[in-house]
Short mmCIF file of C-alpha atoms in Angstrom, two decimals:
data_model
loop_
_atom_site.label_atom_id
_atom_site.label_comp_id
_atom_site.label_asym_id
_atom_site.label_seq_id
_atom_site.Cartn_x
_atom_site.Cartn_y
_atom_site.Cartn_z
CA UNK C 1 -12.63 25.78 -2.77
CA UNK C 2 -9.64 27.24 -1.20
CA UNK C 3 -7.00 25.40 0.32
CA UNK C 4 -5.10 25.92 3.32
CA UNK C 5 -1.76 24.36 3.49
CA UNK C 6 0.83 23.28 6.51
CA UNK C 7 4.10 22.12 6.92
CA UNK C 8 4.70 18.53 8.50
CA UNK C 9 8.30 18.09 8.45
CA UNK C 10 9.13 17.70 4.86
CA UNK C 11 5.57 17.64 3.78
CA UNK C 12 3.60 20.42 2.71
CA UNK C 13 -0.08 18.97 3.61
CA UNK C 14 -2.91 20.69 1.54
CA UNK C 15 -6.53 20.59 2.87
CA UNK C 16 -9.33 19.36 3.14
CA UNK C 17 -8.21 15.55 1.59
CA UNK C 18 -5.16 15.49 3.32
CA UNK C 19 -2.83 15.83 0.08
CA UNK C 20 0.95 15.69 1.13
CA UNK C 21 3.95 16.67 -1.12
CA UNK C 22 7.36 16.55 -0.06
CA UNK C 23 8.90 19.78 -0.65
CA UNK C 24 12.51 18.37 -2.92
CA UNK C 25 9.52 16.44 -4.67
CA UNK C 26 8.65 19.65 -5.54
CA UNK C 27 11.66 20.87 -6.61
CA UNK C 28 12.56 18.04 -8.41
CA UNK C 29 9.05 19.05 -10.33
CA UNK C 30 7.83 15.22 -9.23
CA UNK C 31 3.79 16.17 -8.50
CA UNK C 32 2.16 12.67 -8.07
CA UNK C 33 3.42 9.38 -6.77
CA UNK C 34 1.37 7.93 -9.95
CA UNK C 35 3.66 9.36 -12.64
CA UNK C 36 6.41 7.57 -10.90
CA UNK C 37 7.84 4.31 -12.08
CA UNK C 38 7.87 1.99 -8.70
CA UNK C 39 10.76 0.25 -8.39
CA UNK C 40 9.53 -2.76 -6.28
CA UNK C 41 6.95 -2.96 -9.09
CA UNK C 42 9.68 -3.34 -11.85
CA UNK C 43 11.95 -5.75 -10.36
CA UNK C 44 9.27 -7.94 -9.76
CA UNK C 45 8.35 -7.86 -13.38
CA UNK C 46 12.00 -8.69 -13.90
CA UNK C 47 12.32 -11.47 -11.33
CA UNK C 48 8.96 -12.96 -13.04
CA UNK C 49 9.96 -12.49 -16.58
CA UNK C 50 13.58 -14.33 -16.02
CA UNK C 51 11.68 -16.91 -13.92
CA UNK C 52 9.59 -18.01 -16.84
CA UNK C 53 12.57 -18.29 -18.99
CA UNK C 54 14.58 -20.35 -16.44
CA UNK C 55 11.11 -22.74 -16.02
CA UNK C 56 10.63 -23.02 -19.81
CA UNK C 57 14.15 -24.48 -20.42
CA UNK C 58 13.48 -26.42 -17.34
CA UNK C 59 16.36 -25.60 -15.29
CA UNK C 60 16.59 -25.18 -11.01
CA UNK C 61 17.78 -22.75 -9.03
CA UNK C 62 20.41 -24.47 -8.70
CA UNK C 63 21.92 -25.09 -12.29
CA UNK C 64 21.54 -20.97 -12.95
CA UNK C 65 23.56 -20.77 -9.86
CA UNK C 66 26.23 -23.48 -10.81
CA UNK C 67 26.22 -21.71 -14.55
CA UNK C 68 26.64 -18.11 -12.68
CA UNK C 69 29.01 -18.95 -10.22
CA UNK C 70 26.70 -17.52 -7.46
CA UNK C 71 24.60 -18.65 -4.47
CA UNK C 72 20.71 -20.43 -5.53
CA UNK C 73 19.52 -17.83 -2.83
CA UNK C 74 20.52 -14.47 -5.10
CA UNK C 75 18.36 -16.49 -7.95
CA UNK C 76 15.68 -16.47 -5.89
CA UNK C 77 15.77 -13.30 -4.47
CA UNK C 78 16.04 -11.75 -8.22
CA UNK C 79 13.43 -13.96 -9.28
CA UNK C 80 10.97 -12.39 -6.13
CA UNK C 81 12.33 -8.87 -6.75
CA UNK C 82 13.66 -8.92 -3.33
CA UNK C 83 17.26 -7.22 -4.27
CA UNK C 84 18.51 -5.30 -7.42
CA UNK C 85 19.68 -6.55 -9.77
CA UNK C 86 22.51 -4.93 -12.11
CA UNK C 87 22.35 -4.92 -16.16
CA UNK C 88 25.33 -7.50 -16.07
CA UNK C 89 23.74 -10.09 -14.11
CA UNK C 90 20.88 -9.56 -16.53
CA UNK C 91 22.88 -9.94 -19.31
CA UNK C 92 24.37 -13.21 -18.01
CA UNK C 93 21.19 -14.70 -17.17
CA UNK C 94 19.79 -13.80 -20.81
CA UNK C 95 22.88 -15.57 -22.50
CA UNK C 96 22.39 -19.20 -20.35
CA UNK C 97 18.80 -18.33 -21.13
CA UNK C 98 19.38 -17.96 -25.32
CA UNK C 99 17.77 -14.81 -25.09
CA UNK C 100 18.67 -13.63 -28.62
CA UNK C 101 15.71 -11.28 -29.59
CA UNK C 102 16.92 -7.38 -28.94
CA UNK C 103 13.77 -6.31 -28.32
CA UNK C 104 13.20 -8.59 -25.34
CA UNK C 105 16.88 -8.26 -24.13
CA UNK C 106 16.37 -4.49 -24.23
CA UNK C 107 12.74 -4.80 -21.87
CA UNK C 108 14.80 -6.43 -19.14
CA UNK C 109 17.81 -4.43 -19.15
CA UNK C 110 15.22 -1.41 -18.64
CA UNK C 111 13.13 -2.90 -16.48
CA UNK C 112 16.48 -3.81 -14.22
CA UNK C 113 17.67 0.08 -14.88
CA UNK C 114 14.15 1.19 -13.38
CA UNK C 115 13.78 -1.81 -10.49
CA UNK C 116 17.54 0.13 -9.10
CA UNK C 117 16.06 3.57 -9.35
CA UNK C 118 15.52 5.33 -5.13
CA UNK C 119 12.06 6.09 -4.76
CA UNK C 120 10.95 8.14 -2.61
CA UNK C 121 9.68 5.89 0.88
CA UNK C 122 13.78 5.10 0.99
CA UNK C 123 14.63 8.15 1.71
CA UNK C 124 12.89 7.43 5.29
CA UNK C 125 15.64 4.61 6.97
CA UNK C 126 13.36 3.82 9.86
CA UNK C 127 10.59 2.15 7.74
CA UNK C 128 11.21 -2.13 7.62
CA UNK C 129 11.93 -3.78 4.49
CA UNK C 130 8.69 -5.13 4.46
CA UNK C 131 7.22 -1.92 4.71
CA UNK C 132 9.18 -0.73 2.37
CA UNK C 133 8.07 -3.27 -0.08
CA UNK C 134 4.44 -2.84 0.51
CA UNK C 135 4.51 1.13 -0.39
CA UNK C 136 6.45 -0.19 -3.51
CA UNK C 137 3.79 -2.35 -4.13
CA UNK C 138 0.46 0.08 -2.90
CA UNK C 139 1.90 2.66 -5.15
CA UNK C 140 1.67 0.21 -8.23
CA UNK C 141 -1.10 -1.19 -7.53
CA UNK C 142 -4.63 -0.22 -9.51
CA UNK C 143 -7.09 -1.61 -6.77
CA UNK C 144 -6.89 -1.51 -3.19
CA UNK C 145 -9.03 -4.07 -1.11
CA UNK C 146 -8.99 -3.78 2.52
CA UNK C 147 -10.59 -4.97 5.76
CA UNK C 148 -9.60 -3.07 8.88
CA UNK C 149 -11.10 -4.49 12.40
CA UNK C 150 -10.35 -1.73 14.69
CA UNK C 151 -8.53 1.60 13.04
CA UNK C 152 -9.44 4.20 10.13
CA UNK C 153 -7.68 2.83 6.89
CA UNK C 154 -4.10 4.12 6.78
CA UNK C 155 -5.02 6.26 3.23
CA UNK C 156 -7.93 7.12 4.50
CA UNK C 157 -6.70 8.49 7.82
CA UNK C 158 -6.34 12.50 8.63
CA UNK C 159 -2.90 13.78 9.36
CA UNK C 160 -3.96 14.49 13.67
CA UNK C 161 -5.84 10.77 13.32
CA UNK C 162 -2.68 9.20 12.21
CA UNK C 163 -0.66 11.26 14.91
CA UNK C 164 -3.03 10.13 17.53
CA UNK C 165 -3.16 6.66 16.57
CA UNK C 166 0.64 6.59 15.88
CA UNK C 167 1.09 8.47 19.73
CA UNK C 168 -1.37 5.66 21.32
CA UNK C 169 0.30 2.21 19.94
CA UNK C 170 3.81 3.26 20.10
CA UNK C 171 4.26 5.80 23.09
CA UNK C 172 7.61 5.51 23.33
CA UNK C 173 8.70 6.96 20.19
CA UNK C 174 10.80 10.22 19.93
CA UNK C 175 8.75 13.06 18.16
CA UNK C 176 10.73 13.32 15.71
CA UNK C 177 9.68 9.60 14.83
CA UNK C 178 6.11 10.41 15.22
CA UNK C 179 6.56 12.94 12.78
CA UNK C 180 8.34 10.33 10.01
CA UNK C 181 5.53 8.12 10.24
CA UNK C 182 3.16 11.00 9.50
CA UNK C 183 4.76 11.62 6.86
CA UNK C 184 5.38 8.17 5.12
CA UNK C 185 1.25 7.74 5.56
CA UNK C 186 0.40 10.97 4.20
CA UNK C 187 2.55 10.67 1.38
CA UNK C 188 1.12 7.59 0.98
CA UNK C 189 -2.25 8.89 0.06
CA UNK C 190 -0.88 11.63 -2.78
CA UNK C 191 -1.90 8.61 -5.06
CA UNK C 192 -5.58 8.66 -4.14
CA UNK C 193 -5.65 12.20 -5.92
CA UNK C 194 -3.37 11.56 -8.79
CA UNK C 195 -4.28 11.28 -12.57
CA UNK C 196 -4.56 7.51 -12.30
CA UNK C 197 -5.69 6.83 -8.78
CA UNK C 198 -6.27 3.00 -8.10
CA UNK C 199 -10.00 2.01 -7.32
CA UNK C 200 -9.83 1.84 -3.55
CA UNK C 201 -12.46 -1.06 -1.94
CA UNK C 202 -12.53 -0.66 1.92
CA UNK C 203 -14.93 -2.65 4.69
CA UNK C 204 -14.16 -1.40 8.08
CA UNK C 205 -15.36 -2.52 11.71
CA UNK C 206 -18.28 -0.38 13.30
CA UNK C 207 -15.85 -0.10 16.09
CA UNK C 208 -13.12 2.00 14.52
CA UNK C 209 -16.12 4.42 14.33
CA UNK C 210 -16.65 5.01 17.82
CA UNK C 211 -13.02 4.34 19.00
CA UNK C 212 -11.69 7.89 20.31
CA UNK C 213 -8.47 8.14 18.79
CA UNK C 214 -6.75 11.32 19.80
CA UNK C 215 -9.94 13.19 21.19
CA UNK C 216 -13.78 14.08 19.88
CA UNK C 217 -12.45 17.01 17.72
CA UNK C 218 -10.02 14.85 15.83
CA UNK C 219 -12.55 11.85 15.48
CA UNK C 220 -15.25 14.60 13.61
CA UNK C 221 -12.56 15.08 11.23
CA UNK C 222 -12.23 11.86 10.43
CA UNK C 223 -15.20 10.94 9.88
CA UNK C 224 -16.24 13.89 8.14
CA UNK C 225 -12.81 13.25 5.83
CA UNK C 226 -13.83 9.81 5.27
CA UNK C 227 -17.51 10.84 4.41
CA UNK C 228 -15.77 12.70 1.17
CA UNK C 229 -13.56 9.94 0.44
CA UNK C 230 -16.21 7.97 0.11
CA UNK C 231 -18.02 9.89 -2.63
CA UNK C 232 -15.10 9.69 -4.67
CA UNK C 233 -16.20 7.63 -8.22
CA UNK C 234 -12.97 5.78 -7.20
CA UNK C 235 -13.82 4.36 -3.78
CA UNK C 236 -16.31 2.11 -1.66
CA UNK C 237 -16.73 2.42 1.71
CA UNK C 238 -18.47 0.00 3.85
CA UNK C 239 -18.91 -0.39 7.76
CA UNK C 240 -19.48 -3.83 8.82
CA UNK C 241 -22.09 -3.18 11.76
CA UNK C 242 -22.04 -4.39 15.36
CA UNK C 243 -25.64 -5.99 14.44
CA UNK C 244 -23.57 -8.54 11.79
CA UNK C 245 -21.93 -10.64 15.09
CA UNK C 246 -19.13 -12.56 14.05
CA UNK C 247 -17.80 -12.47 9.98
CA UNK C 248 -15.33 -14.07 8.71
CA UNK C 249 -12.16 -11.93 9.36
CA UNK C 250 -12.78 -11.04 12.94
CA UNK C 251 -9.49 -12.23 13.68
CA UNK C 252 -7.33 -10.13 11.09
CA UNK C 253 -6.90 -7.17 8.94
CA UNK C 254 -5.85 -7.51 5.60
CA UNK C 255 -5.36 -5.65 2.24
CA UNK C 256 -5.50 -7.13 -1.19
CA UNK C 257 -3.22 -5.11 -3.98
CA UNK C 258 -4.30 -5.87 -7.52
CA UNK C 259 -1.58 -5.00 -10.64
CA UNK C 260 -2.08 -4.30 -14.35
CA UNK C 261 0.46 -6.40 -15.40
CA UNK C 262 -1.11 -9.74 -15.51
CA UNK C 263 2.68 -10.85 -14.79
CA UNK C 264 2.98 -9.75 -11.75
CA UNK C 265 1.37 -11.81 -9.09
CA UNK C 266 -1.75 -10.31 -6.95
CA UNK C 267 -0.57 -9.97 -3.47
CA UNK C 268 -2.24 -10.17 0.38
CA UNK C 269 -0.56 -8.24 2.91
CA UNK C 270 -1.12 -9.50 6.48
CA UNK C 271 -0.55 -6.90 9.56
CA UNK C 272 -0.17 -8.97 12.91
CA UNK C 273 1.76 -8.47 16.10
CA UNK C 274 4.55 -10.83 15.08
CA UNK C 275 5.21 -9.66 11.76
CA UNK C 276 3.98 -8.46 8.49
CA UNK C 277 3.53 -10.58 5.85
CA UNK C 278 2.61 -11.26 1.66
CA UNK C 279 1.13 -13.78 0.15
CA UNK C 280 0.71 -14.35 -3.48
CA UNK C 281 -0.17 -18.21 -4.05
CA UNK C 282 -2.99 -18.82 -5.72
CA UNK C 283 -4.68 -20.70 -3.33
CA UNK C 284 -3.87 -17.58 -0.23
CA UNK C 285 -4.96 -15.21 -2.91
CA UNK C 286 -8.61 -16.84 -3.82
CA UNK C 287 -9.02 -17.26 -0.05
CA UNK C 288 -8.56 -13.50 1.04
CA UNK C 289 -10.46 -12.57 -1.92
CA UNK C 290 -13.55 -15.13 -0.59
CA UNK C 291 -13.41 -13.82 2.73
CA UNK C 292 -13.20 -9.67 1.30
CA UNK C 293 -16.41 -10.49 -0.63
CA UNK C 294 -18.12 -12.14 2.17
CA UNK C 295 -17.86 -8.88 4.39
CA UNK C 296 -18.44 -6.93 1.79
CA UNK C 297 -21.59 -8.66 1.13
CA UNK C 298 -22.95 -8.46 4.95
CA UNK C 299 -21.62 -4.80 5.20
CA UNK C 300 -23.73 -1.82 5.42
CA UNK C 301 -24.15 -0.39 1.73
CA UNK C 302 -22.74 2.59 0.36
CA UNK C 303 -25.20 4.94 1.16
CA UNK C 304 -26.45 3.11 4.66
CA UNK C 305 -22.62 3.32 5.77
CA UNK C 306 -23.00 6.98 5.10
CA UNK C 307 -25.85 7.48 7.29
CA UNK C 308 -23.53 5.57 10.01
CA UNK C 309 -20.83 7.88 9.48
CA UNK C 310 -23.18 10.77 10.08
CA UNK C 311 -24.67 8.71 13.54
CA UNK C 312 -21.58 8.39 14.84
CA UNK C 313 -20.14 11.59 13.89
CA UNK C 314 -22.62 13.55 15.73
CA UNK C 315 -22.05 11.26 18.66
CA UNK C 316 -18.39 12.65 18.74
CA UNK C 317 -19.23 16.52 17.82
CA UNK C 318 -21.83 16.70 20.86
CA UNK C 319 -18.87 15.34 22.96
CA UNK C 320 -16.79 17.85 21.52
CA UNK C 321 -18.61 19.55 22.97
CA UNK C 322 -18.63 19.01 26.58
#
């Protein structure tokens, strides 16, 4: 099938499946988010490896500090992967540690070397640091679980979906901040058609359905787009019908980002009106994943959600109509 291609700002956006490539990508011969190293990714790995070798010797926060002449806080923050962390403060930290083994030594210094590198998302200054961190994280991740109440999935979305729905909850932004935001999200989604896509899982409200984001003609898109996502060997699709009545969740959205690395922690990221947030104890983390497989369980399946989809998207074609 041929593709048509358009310009978003910096992003050449390939269709249909909404495939968006920055153009210095490009030029920097940088494809696919998935052959990237993600940097939030690697200095977590660091901050969990050194933690384990601070907690095996059985020392706080606060004797690596005393030792290091620096603040508990910037052990923490390494040890989280919230901040960078240079090859000399890894070095340091492997000699209080007794780190002797080369090989080992060599694995952190790398893995600080690649936690430093600039990915891409920081190239955009407008997105928060938590926001920030959770494309680190999405990018990394190899399954995607999420429950959305009210809106299309944000890498499921269409590029004139994601305008509308950017347009309606934020109306006083400047275009040219509309048209960063499009951007971030539809880079986003290059991973969804890389070599080593993550398995995306995604329940979603009947109501984000029939909600007319944008207009009729941009709402058949959608849904048509999401009716292909969904046949993808790599993705399941539920709607959670009106007919289910309350489910656990109908207070909150909520994604669940799964790793390879059995080192770095699962993590829950919570969307609200006062804040983002992660979680990645092990009690938050066996809760969210309770309450993902309870929806998915009284979801429509698979193949009924499709014959929703369909419903729903004739509903908005015939009003396209009029």
């Amino acid at each position: 099938m041929m593709q048509t291609v358009r310009i978003i700002g910096k992003c050449q956006v390939h269709e249909p499946g909404v495939i968006a490539v920055r153009q210095q990508d490009c030029e920097r011969g940088r494809a696919t988010v998935a052959e990237d190293l993600s940097p939030t990714l690697r200095r977590r790995e660091l901050g969990a490896r050194l933690r384990d070798l601070r907690l095996t010797l059985d020392l706080t926060l606060e004797d690596v500090a005393a030792s290091l002449l620096c603040s508990p806080a910037k052990i923490s923050r390494i040890e989280t992967g919230a901040r960078n962390v240079s090859q000399r403060d890894v070095r340091d930290l492997c000699r209080l540690y007794g780190v002797a083994d080369t090989g080992q030594l060599d694995l952190l210094t790398q893995l600080a070397r690649e936690g430093r590198r600039r990915a891409w998302w920081q190239d955009y200054d407008e997105l928060t640091s938590t926001y920030s961190t959770y494309i680190g994280l999405e990018q990394a991740a190899v399954t995607v679980s999420e429950f959305n109440l009210g809106v299309i999935p944000g890498l499921l979305q269409t590029e004139r979906y994601t305008r509308g729905l950017i347009d309606g909850m934020d109306p006083q932004l400047l275009d040219e901040e509309v048209d960063q935001r499009v951007e971030v999200r539809l880079l986003r989604q290059r991973r969804l058609s890389s070599s080593d896509p993550p398995v995306l899982r995604a329940v979603l409200d009947e109501s984000a359905l029939w909600r007319v984001v944008g207009d009729a003609d941009v709402m058949a898109e959608q849904l048509l787009a999401l009716r292909e996502s969904a046949r993808s060997t790599t993705s399941d699709i539920r709607v959670l019908p009106f007919s289910a009545g309350a489910y656990p969740a109908l207070n909150g959205q909520f994604i669940i980002l799964e790793f390879k690395n059995q080192i770095i922690a699962d993590t829950v990221y919570v969307e609200s009106l006062s804040g983002n947030s992660f979680f990645k104890r092990s009690a938050d983390l066996e809760r969210y994943h309770k309450i993902f497989a309870e929806v998915q369980e009284i979801a429509l399946s698979p193949d009924e959600s499709l014959n929703l989809l369909d419903l729903v998207r004739q509903h908005h074609i015939q009003h396209q109509k009029k």
